Coordinates of C-alpha atoms in Angstrom, one line a residue:
X21 CA 91.5 19.5 55.1
X22 CA 89.7 22.3 55.9
X23 CA 90.1 23.6 52.1
X24 CA 89.1 20.1 51.3
X25 CA 86.0 20.0 53.4
X26 CA 84.8 23.3 52.6
X27 CA 84.8 22.4 48.3
X28 CA 83.2 19.2 48.9
X29 CA 80.4 20.9 50.8
X30 CA 80.5 23.7 47.8
X31 CA 79.7 21.0 44.9
X32 CA 77.3 19.2 46.4
X33 CA 74.7 20.6 44.0
X34 CA 71.5 22.6 44.6
X35 CA 67.8 20.7 45.9
X36 CA 65.5 23.1 45.7
X37 CA 63.0 21.4 47.9
X38 CA 66.1 23.0 50.7
X39 CA 65.0 26.4 49.5
X40 CA 62.2 28.1 52.0
X41 CA 60.6 29.0 49.0
X42 CA 57.6 30.4 51.5
X43 CA 60.0 33.1 52.9
X44 CA 60.9 34.3 49.6
X45 CA 57.1 34.9 48.6
X46 CA 56.5 36.3 51.9
X47 CA 60.0 38.8 51.3
X48 CA 58.2 39.5 47.9
X49 CA 54.8 40.2 49.2
X50 CA 56.1 42.4 51.9
X51 CA 58.3 44.1 50.0
X52 CA 61.3 43.4 52.0
X53 CA 63.0 43.4 48.3
X54 CA 66.8 43.9 49.7
X55 CA 66.6 41.3 51.6
X56 CA 65.3 39.3 48.7
X57 CA 67.7 40.3 46.4
X58 CA 70.4 39.2 48.6
X59 CA 68.9 35.7 48.9
X60 CA 68.4 35.6 45.4
X61 CA 71.9 36.9 44.2
X62 CA 73.5 34.1 46.2
X63 CA 72.2 31.7 44.1
X64 CA 74.1 30.2 41.1
X65 CA 72.3 31.2 37.6
X66 CA 70.9 27.8 36.9
X67 CA 69.7 27.4 40.3
X68 CA 68.2 30.9 40.0
X69 CA 66.6 29.7 37.3
X70 CA 64.9 26.7 38.9
X71 CA 63.5 28.8 41.7
X72 CA 62.2 31.8 39.6
X73 CA 60.4 29.2 37.4
X74 CA 58.5 28.4 40.9
X75 CA 57.1 31.3 41.4
X76 CA 53.8 32.9 40.4
X77 CA 53.7 35.6 37.4
X78 CA 53.3 38.8 39.7
X79 CA 56.3 37.3 42.4
X80 CA 58.4 36.7 39.0
X81 CA 58.4 39.9 37.9
X82 CA 59.3 41.8 41.0
X83 CA 62.1 38.6 41.7
X84 CA 63.4 39.2 38.2
X85 CA 63.3 43.3 38.4
X86 CA 65.5 42.9 41.6
X87 CA 68.0 40.9 41.0
X88 CA 71.5 42.9 39.8
X89 CA 71.4 42.7 36.0
X90 CA 74.2 40.6 34.7
X91 CA 72.9 37.5 36.8
X92 CA 69.3 38.1 35.8
X93 CA 70.7 38.2 32.2
X94 CA 72.6 34.9 33.0
X95 CA 69.1 33.6 34.9
X96 CA 67.1 34.2 31.9
X97 CA 68.7 31.5 29.6
X98 CA 68.1 28.6 31.6
X99 CA 64.4 29.5 32.5
X100 CA 61.5 27.3 30.9
X101 CA 59.9 28.7 27.3
X102 CA 56.9 29.6 29.5
X103 CA 58.8 31.3 31.6
X104 CA 60.5 33.3 29.5
X105 CA 57.3 34.3 27.9
X106 CA 55.7 35.6 30.6
X107 CA 58.9 37.8 31.7
X108 CA 58.9 38.9 28.1
X109 CA 55.4 40.1 28.3
X110 CA 56.4 42.2 31.1
X111 CA 59.7 43.7 30.3
X112 CA 59.3 47.2 28.7
X113 CA 61.7 47.2 25.3
X114 CA 64.7 48.5 27.0
X115 CA 65.0 45.8 29.4
X116 CA 64.1 43.3 26.9
X117 CA 66.6 44.9 24.7
X118 CA 69.2 44.7 27.5
X119 CA 68.3 40.9 27.6
X120 CA 69.2 40.2 24.6
X121 CA 72.2 41.9 24.0
X122 CA 73.5 39.4 26.7
X123 CA 72.4 36.4 25.7
X124 CA 74.4 33.9 23.7
X125 CA 73.6 33.8 20.1
X126 CA 72.4 30.2 20.2
X127 CA 70.9 31.0 23.4
X128 CA 68.7 33.6 21.4
X129 CA 67.6 31.1 18.7
X130 CA 66.5 28.3 21.0
X131 CA 64.2 30.9 23.1
X132 CA 63.0 32.2 19.8
X133 CA 62.2 28.8 18.2
X134 CA 59.6 28.5 21.8
X135 CA 58.1 31.6 21.6
X136 CA 54.9 32.3 19.7
X137 CA 55.2 34.5 16.5
X138 CA 53.8 38.2 18.4
X139 CA 56.5 37.2 21.2
X140 CA 59.2 36.7 18.6
X141 CA 58.6 39.9 16.8
X142 CA 58.8 42.3 19.6
X143 CA 62.3 40.2 20.3
X144 CA 63.5 40.7 16.9
X145 CA 62.0 44.7 16.5
X146 CA 64.6 44.8 19.7
X147 CA 67.9 43.4 18.5
X148 CA 70.1 45.5 16.4
X149 CA 70.1 45.0 12.5
X150 CA 73.6 43.2 12.7
X151 CA 72.0 40.2 15.7
X152 CA 68.9 40.3 13.7
X153 CA 70.8 39.5 10.2
X154 CA 72.5 36.9 12.6
X155 CA 69.3 35.0 13.6
X156 CA 67.6 35.1 10.4
X157 CA 70.4 33.1 9.2
X158 CA 70.2 30.4 11.9
X159 CA 66.8 30.1 11.9
X160 CA 67.0 29.2 8.0
X161 CA 69.0 25.7 8.8
X162 CA 67.1 22.5 8.9
X163 CA 66.0 21.5 12.5
X164 CA 68.3 19.7 14.2
X165 CA 71.5 20.3 11.7
X166 CA 74.6 21.5 12.7
X167 CA 74.0 24.4 11.8
X168 CA 70.3 25.1 13.8
X169 CA 72.6 24.3 17.1
X170 CA 75.5 26.5 16.4
X171 CA 76.3 30.1 17.6
X172 CA 78.3 32.5 15.3
X173 CA 79.7 34.2 18.7
X174 CA 83.5 32.8 18.0
X175 CA 86.8 34.0 18.3
X176 CA 88.9 34.4 14.6
X177 CA 92.7 34.7 14.4
X178 CA 94.8 35.3 11.4
X179 CA 97.6 33.0 10.5
X180 CA 100.0 36.3 10.5
X181 CA 99.0 37.5 13.7
X182 CA 102.0 37.1 16.5
X183 CA 100.7 35.3 20.0
X184 CA 101.0 39.0 21.7
X185 CA 98.7 40.1 18.7
X186 CA 96.5 37.5 19.4
X187 CA 96.2 37.5 22.9
X188 CA 95.1 41.4 22.1
X189 CA 92.4 40.4 19.8
X190 CA 91.1 37.7 22.8
X191 CA 91.2 40.3 25.2
X192 CA 88.9 42.4 22.9
X193 CA 86.5 40.5 21.4
X194 CA 86.4 37.6 23.9
X195 CA 84.0 38.8 26.2
X196 CA 81.2 38.6 24.0
X197 CA 82.1 34.9 22.9
X198 CA 80.4 31.3 23.7
X199 CA 84.3 30.4 24.6
X200 CA 87.7 31.6 23.9
X201 CA 89.7 28.7 24.8
X202 CA 89.4 27.5 21.3
X203 CA 90.3 29.9 18.7
X204 CA 89.6 29.9 15.1
X205 CA 92.4 30.7 12.0
X206 CA 90.6 31.4 9.0
X207 CA 91.8 33.2 6.0
X208 CA 90.3 36.9 4.4
X209 CA 87.6 34.4 2.8
X210 CA 87.0 33.3 6.1
X211 CA 88.3 29.5 5.0
X212 CA 89.2 27.7 7.7
X213 CA 92.9 27.2 8.1
X214 CA 93.7 25.4 11.7
X215 CA 92.8 25.6 15.4
X216 CA 94.6 27.2 18.7
X217 CA 94.2 26.5 21.8
X218 CA 94.8 29.1 25.0
X219 CA 96.9 26.3 26.7
X220 CA 98.6 26.9 23.1
X221 CA 99.5 30.4 22.9
X222 CA 100.2 30.4 26.6
X223 CA 102.8 28.2 26.4
X224 CA 104.4 30.1 22.5
X225 CA 106.6 33.0 22.5
X226 CA 105.1 36.3 22.3
X227 CA 106.5 36.6 19.1
X228 CA 105.6 33.0 17.6
X229 CA 103.3 33.7 14.7
X230 CA 100.0 31.4 15.3
X231 CA 100.9 29.6 11.3
X232 CA 103.5 27.8 13.7
X233 CA 101.8 26.7 16.4
X234 CA 98.3 26.1 14.7
X235 CA 96.7 22.5 14.1
X236 CA 95.7 22.0 10.7
X237 CA 94.6 18.4 10.8
X238 CA 90.8 20.0 11.9
X239 CA 87.5 17.6 12.3
X240 CA 84.6 19.6 11.4
X241 CA 80.9 19.4 10.6
X242 CA 78.6 20.9 7.6
X243 CA 75.6 23.3 8.6
X244 CA 73.5 20.2 7.2
X245 CA 75.2 17.4 9.4
X246 CA 72.4 16.1 11.9
X247 CA 72.7 16.9 15.2
X248 CA 73.2 13.5 16.4
X249 CA 76.3 12.5 14.4
X250 CA 77.8 16.2 16.2
X251 CA 77.2 14.9 19.3
X252 CA 78.9 11.6 18.6
X253 CA 81.9 13.6 17.3
X254 CA 82.0 15.6 20.6
X255 CA 82.3 11.7 22.5
X256 CA 85.0 10.1 20.1
X257 CA 87.0 12.9 20.5
X258 CA 86.3 14.4 23.7
X259 CA 85.8 18.2 22.6
X260 CA 84.9 21.4 23.8
X261 CA 84.0 23.1 20.9
X262 CA 83.4 22.1 17.1
X263 CA 83.7 24.5 14.2
X264 CA 80.9 24.2 11.2
X265 CA 81.6 25.3 7.9
X266 CA 79.4 26.0 5.1
X267 CA 80.0 23.6 1.4
X268 CA 82.7 26.2 0.3
X269 CA 85.0 25.6 3.8
X270 CA 84.2 28.7 5.2
X271 CA 84.0 28.6 8.9
X272 CA 80.3 30.0 9.9
X273 CA 80.3 28.9 13.3
X274 CA 81.0 26.9 16.3
X275 CA 78.9 24.1 18.5
X276 CA 80.0 23.6 22.0
X277 CA 79.9 21.0 24.3
X278 CA 76.2 22.7 26.2
X279 CA 74.6 22.1 23.3
X280 CA 75.9 18.7 22.7
X281 CA 74.8 17.6 26.6
X282 CA 71.4 19.5 25.4
X283 CA 70.8 17.6 21.7
X284 CA 72.0 14.0 23.9
X285 CA 69.3 14.7 26.4
X286 CA 66.8 15.1 23.5
X287 CA 67.9 12.7 21.3
X288 CA 68.0 9.8 24.4
X289 CA 64.5 11.1 25.2
X290 CA 63.3 10.6 21.8
X291 CA 64.1 7.1 21.7
X292 CA 63.1 6.0 25.2
X293 CA 59.7 7.3 24.2
X294 CA 59.5 5.4 20.6
X295 CA 60.9 2.6 22.3
X296 CA 57.6 2.8 25.2
X297 CA 55.5 3.5 22.0
X298 CA 54.9 7.5 22.3
X299 CA 55.1 9.7 20.1
X300 CA 57.9 11.9 21.4
X301 CA 57.1 15.6 22.5
X302 CA 59.7 18.7 23.4
X303 CA 57.3 19.4 27.2
X304 CA 58.3 17.8 30.0
X305 CA 56.1 15.5 31.4
X306 CA 54.8 17.7 34.3
X307 CA 53.9 20.9 31.5
X308 CA 52.2 18.5 29.3
X309 CA 48.5 18.1 29.6
X310 CA 46.2 15.2 30.1
X311 CA 44.9 15.4 26.4
X312 CA 48.2 16.3 24.9
X313 CA 49.8 13.0 26.7
X314 CA 46.5 11.0 25.7
X315 CA 47.2 12.6 22.0
X316 CA 50.7 11.3 22.0
X317 CA 50.1 7.5 23.1
X318 CA 47.3 6.4 21.0
X319 CA 47.8 6.4 17.7
X320 CA 50.2 3.5 18.7
X321 CA 48.2 1.9 21.1
X322 CA 45.5 1.6 18.1
X323 CA 48.3 0.2 15.6
X324 CA 49.6 -2.3 18.1
X325 CA 45.3 -3.4 18.9
X326 CA 44.9 -3.5 16.2
X327 CA 48.5 -5.8 14.7
X328 CA 47.5 -8.1 18.1
X329 CA 44.4 -9.3 16.2
X330 CA 46.4 -11.5 14.3
X331 CA 47.2 -13.6 17.5
X332 CA 43.5 -13.8 18.3
X333 CA 43.1 -14.9 14.3
X334 CA 45.5 -17.7 15.0
X335 CA 44.3 -18.5 18.4
X336 CA 40.9 -18.8 16.4
X337 CA 42.3 -20.7 13.9
X338 CA 43.8 -23.9 16.2
X339 CA 40.3 -23.7 18.2
X340 CA 39.5 -27.7 17.5
X341 CA 43.2 -28.3 19.0
X342 CA 42.6 -26.1 21.8
X343 CA 39.6 -27.9 22.7
X344 CA 41.5 -31.6 22.3
X345 CA 44.3 -30.4 24.6
X346 CA 42.5 -27.7 26.9
X347 CA 45.9 -28.0 28.7
X348 CA 47.7 -26.1 26.0
X349 CA 46.3 -22.9 26.9
X350 CA 47.5 -22.6 29.7
X351 CA 51.0 -21.8 28.9
X352 CA 50.4 -19.6 26.0
X353 CA 50.8 -16.5 27.7
X354 CA 54.1 -17.8 29.0
X355 CA 55.3 -18.5 25.1
X356 CA 54.0 -15.1 24.1
X357 CA 56.1 -13.6 27.4
X358 CA 59.0 -15.5 26.8
X359 CA 59.7 -14.3 23.2
X360 CA 58.3 -10.9 23.9
X361 CA 61.1 -10.6 26.4
X362 CA 63.5 -12.1 24.4
X363 CA 63.2 -10.0 21.4
X364 CA 63.4 -6.9 23.6
X365 CA 66.7 -8.1 25.0
X366 CA 67.9 -8.3 21.9
X367 CA 66.6 -5.4 20.1
X368 CA 67.4 -2.7 22.8
X369 CA 70.8 -4.3 22.7
X370 CA 71.1 -3.3 19.0
X371 CA 68.7 -0.3 19.2
X372 CA 71.8 1.3 21.9
X373 CA 74.6 0.4 19.6
X374 CA 73.3 1.8 16.5
X375 CA 72.6 4.8 18.6
X376 CA 76.3 4.8 19.5
X377 CA 77.2 4.2 16.1
X378 CA 79.0 0.5 17.4
X379 CA 77.2 -1.0 15.0
X380 CA 76.4 -1.0 11.0
X381 CA 74.8 -2.7 8.4
X382 CA 77.1 -4.6 7.2
X383 CA 77.6 -6.2 10.4
X384 CA 74.2 -7.7 10.6
X385 CA 74.8 -11.2 9.5
X386 CA 77.6 -11.4 12.5
X387 CA 75.3 -10.5 14.6
X388 CA 72.8 -12.4 13.6
X389 CA 75.3 -15.2 13.8
X390 CA 75.8 -14.0 17.6
X391 CA 72.6 -14.0 18.5
X392 CA 71.3 -17.6 17.4
X393 CA 73.9 -18.8 19.9
X394 CA 72.7 -16.8 22.4
X395 CA 69.5 -18.2 21.7
X396 CA 70.2 -21.5 21.3
X397 CA 71.7 -21.3 25.2
X398 CA 68.7 -19.3 26.6
X399 CA 66.6 -21.1 24.7
X400 CA 67.9 -24.7 25.8
X401 CA 68.1 -23.4 29.8
X402 CA 64.8 -22.1 29.8
X403 CA 63.3 -25.5 28.4
X404 CA 65.5 -27.7 30.7
X405 CA 63.6 -25.9 33.4
X406 CA 60.4 -25.5 32.2
X407 CA 60.4 -29.3 31.9
X408 CA 61.2 -30.1 35.2
X409 CA 57.9 -27.7 36.4
X410 CA 55.7 -29.1 33.4
X411 CA 56.8 -32.8 34.5
X412 CA 57.2 -32.4 38.7
X413 CA 54.7 -29.7 39.2
X414 CA 52.4 -29.5 36.8
X415 CA 52.1 -33.3 35.8
X416 CA 51.4 -32.9 32.0
X417 CA 52.1 -35.7 29.9
X418 CA 55.6 -36.2 28.7
X419 CA 54.6 -35.5 24.8
X420 CA 52.8 -32.0 26.0
X421 CA 56.1 -30.9 27.9
X422 CA 57.8 -31.5 24.8
X423 CA 55.6 -29.5 22.5
X424 CA 56.1 -26.7 25.4
X425 CA 59.6 -26.8 25.4
X426 CA 60.4 -27.3 22.0
X427 CA 58.2 -24.3 21.3
X428 CA 60.0 -22.6 24.0
X429 CA 63.6 -23.6 22.1
X430 CA 62.4 -22.2 18.9
X431 CA 60.4 -19.4 20.2
X432 CA 63.8 -17.8 21.9
X433 CA 65.7 -18.2 18.5
X434 CA 63.3 -16.1 16.8
X435 CA 62.3 -13.8 18.8
X436 CA 66.2 -12.4 19.0
X437 CA 66.7 -13.1 15.1
X438 CA 63.7 -10.6 14.7
X439 CA 64.7 -8.3 17.9
X440 CA 68.6 -8.1 16.4
X441 CA 67.7 -7.9 12.3
X442 CA 64.6 -5.4 12.4
X443 CA 66.3 -2.0 13.9
X444 CA 69.6 -2.8 11.7
X445 CA 66.9 -3.0 8.6
X446 CA 64.9 -0.1 9.6
X447 CA 68.2 2.6 9.8
X448 CA 68.8 1.1 6.7
X449 CA 65.8 1.9 5.2
X450 CA 66.1 5.2 7.2
X451 CA 63.4 4.6 9.9
X452 CA 64.1 5.0 13.6
X453 CA 65.7 2.1 15.0
X454 CA 63.7 2.3 18.6
X455 CA 60.3 2.5 16.6
X456 CA 61.6 -1.0 16.4
X457 CA 61.4 -1.8 19.9
X458 CA 59.4 -3.6 22.6
X459 CA 55.7 -3.1 21.7
X460 CA 56.3 -3.7 17.9
X461 CA 58.6 -6.3 18.2
X462 CA 56.4 -8.1 21.2
X463 CA 53.5 -7.7 18.6
X464 CA 55.2 -9.7 15.9
X465 CA 56.6 -12.4 18.3
X466 CA 53.9 -13.4 19.4
X467 CA 52.1 -14.0 16.6
X468 CA 55.0 -16.1 15.8
X469 CA 55.4 -17.8 18.8
X470 CA 51.7 -18.9 18.4
X471 CA 52.3 -20.2 14.8
X472 CA 55.1 -22.6 16.4
X473 CA 53.5 -23.8 19.4
X474 CA 50.1 -25.4 17.0
X475 CA 52.5 -26.6 14.5
X476 CA 54.6 -28.7 17.0
X477 CA 51.4 -29.4 18.8
X478 CA 49.7 -30.8 15.1
X479 CA 53.2 -32.9 14.4
X480 CA 53.9 -34.3 17.9
X481 CA 50.5 -34.5 19.3
X482 CA 48.6 -35.3 15.9
X483 CA 45.3 -33.0 16.9

């Protein structure tokens, strides 16, 4: 019981608000470096990176230099790009060389992509020729491709090896590899032949050949595969790592689950921003200036404002009708809001389904049929509830209530049809389905709901 309780405490997580930053700053200011080192060394590298990010540049430089070298190198990859840049500028060439040497290659590439050219040049000057060549190779791959997020640091075995020889090789090269749990079997041309796990090796006899225990039914991706599709492969097959091959089926790298988590977070953030009519940005909100935020939001706001003028034009066109039945004006906001909400419900569900690859273009008619029945039930329920409100509380004429309620039913049907169809069509022609979310669909549905409203009013009320 005691051991379980201790374990529970250890895994509750780190809260930076509970860390005494003032105490750390005071230790650094008073040059009580031994105490500061002990305080920081007790932290996990991820939590340590969060603490270092809260220090000013002078304190950061001191704190980083007093850390044990291995811990400092581990924490460096988790720092924000701005903090990494500040440290690199403060490093000597020897210090920078040590950090680069102890970073995994994919982390080095990620860092370089965020740095200004002058810093990149200095980083590359302090890497050995082999590492520099590998970095340049990874930088050539298209952004958001499998090649751009893979690492070349993996364990490669040969099919003729025995299990004993495989363990010898893993002990020799494994310390610098991203993962040793999954090992990849290739031939002399580096063509991918199979996959073997540490579990397979541990359970086999030492003299067993790798070819006899390796898995040959291999799932892999190519270097140009979109990173979002790579993430779906991890989700579908529960991989810890995934091999990446070139056009000639040669193994060039692997992608590990920690990289995929970053991809998923990035893609989800991008979709949320697009669904809110914001141009996606790579920077966290608190690190984005007001002007940068303005630039990301104003283009869509301008476009939506211009498109919303269509609703104004429709109201102007039916101005005489509204003059004859002024009461109709009071229900315009309700109809437009209900239509927009109904369309958003459908679009968000479809966009999520497309993102998870649960929905294909070929499903469009089945989806439209399903949404039609859903919209009929939703529209009828809303209409009955609204009819009672109009008659018993608003005291309007039955014909006016009929116009509003019929419009409500038709608006919900049209809204859900638009909401479920546009994201699928957008993906089919190569657009991001998230663009077709709430603001865009709401604008379209607003105009359609007004047209439906005034058509019913014209025919039923004779105006």
